XYZ file of C-alpha atoms in Angstrom:
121
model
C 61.531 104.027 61.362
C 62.236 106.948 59.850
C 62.237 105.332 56.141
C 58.967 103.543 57.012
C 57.560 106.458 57.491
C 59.019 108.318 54.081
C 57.862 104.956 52.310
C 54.227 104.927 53.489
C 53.908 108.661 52.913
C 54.836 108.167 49.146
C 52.259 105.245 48.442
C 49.853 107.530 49.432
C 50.996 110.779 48.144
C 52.466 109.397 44.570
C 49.390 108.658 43.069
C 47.326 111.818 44.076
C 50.417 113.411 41.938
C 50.187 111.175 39.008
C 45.934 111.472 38.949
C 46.741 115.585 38.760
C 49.606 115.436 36.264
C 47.271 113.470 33.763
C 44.502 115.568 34.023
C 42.292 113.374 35.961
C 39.357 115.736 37.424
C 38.560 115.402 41.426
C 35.260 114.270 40.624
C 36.177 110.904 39.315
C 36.652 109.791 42.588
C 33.303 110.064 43.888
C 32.336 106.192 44.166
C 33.402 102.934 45.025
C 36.645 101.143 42.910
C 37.630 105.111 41.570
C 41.465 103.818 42.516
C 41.104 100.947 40.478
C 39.194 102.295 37.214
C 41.812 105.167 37.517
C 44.125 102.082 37.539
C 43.205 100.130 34.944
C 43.144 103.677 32.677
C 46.413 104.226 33.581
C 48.162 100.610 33.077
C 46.186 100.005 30.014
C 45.040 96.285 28.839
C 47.761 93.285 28.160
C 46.533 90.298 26.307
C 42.554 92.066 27.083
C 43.768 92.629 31.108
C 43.513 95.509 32.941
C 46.724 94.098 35.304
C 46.891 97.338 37.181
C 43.042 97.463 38.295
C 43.414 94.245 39.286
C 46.546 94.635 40.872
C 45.023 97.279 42.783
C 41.955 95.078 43.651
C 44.445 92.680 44.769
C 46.038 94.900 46.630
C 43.259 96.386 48.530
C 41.792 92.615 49.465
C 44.765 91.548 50.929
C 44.999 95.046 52.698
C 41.458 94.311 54.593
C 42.503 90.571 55.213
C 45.937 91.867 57.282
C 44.073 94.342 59.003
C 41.178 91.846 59.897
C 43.286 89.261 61.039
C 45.664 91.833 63.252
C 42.255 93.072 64.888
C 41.066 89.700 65.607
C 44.308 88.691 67.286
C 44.352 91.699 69.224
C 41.158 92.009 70.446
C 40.772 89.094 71.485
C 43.837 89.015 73.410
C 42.454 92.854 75.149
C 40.576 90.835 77.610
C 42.483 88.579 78.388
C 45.338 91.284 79.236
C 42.677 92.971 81.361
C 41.457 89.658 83.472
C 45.508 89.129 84.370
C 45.465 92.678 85.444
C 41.936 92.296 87.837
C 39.717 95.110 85.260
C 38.019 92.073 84.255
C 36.336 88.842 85.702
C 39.240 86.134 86.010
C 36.798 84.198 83.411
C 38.147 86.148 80.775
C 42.156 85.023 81.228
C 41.165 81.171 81.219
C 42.889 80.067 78.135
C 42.905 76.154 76.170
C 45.527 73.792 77.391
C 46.641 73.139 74.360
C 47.308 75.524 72.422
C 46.956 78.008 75.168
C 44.419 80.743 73.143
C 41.995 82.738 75.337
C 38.951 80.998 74.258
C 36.639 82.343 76.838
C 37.539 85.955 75.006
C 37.481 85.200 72.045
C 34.336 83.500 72.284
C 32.862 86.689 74.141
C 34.435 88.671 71.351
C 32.794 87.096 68.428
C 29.526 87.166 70.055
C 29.552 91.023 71.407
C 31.263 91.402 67.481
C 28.087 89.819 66.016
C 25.593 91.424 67.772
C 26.695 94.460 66.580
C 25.926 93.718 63.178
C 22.369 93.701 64.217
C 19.773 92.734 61.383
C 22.808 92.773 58.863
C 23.254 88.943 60.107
């Protein structure tokens, strides 16, 4: 646990340190994709590539699709924790036969999920 912890707290402090040893002001990081212009500076161009901006791009997509799909799964498995334990109608624990997902919850989820998004959708 303890190197997890070490490991994580480098990726995040490492490249604040490289940025200030190269002389990269604070203010280029005002806007969206500074990490990955910085990036591409930094790794240069192979063959006409930035492979480090894109790398980081990469990186960052893949980042948002883990932590979508974890959220998902766990949230819609929240009610369905809460209808076995009686804080919510016994509607919410009825699951599929099959495959044995909540589907009354998820279904719920989505739904409560998309009206949020109000006149976005």
């Amino acid at each position: 646990m303890i190197a997890a912890v070490v490991l994580v707290s480098l990726t995040y402090i490492l490249p604040f340190v490289a940025t200030y040893y190269a002389g990269i002001p604070a203010e280029s990081f005002g806007g969206d994709g500074a990490w990955a212009a910085i990036g591409g500076a930094f790794g240069g161009k192979i063959l006409g590539f930035e492979w480090l901006r894109f790398m980081i791009v990469l990186g960052g997509m893949m980042s948002a699709f883990g932590m979508f799909n974890a959220l998902v799964m766990s949230y819609s498995r929240l009610p369905l924790a809460m209808a076995r334990e009686g804080m919510l109608p016994k509607i919410f624990a009825k699951t599929s036969k099959r495959t044995d997902v909540p589907w009354v919850s998820i279904l719920c989820c989505a739904s409560l999920w998309a009206l949020c998004l109000g006149p976005a959708l």
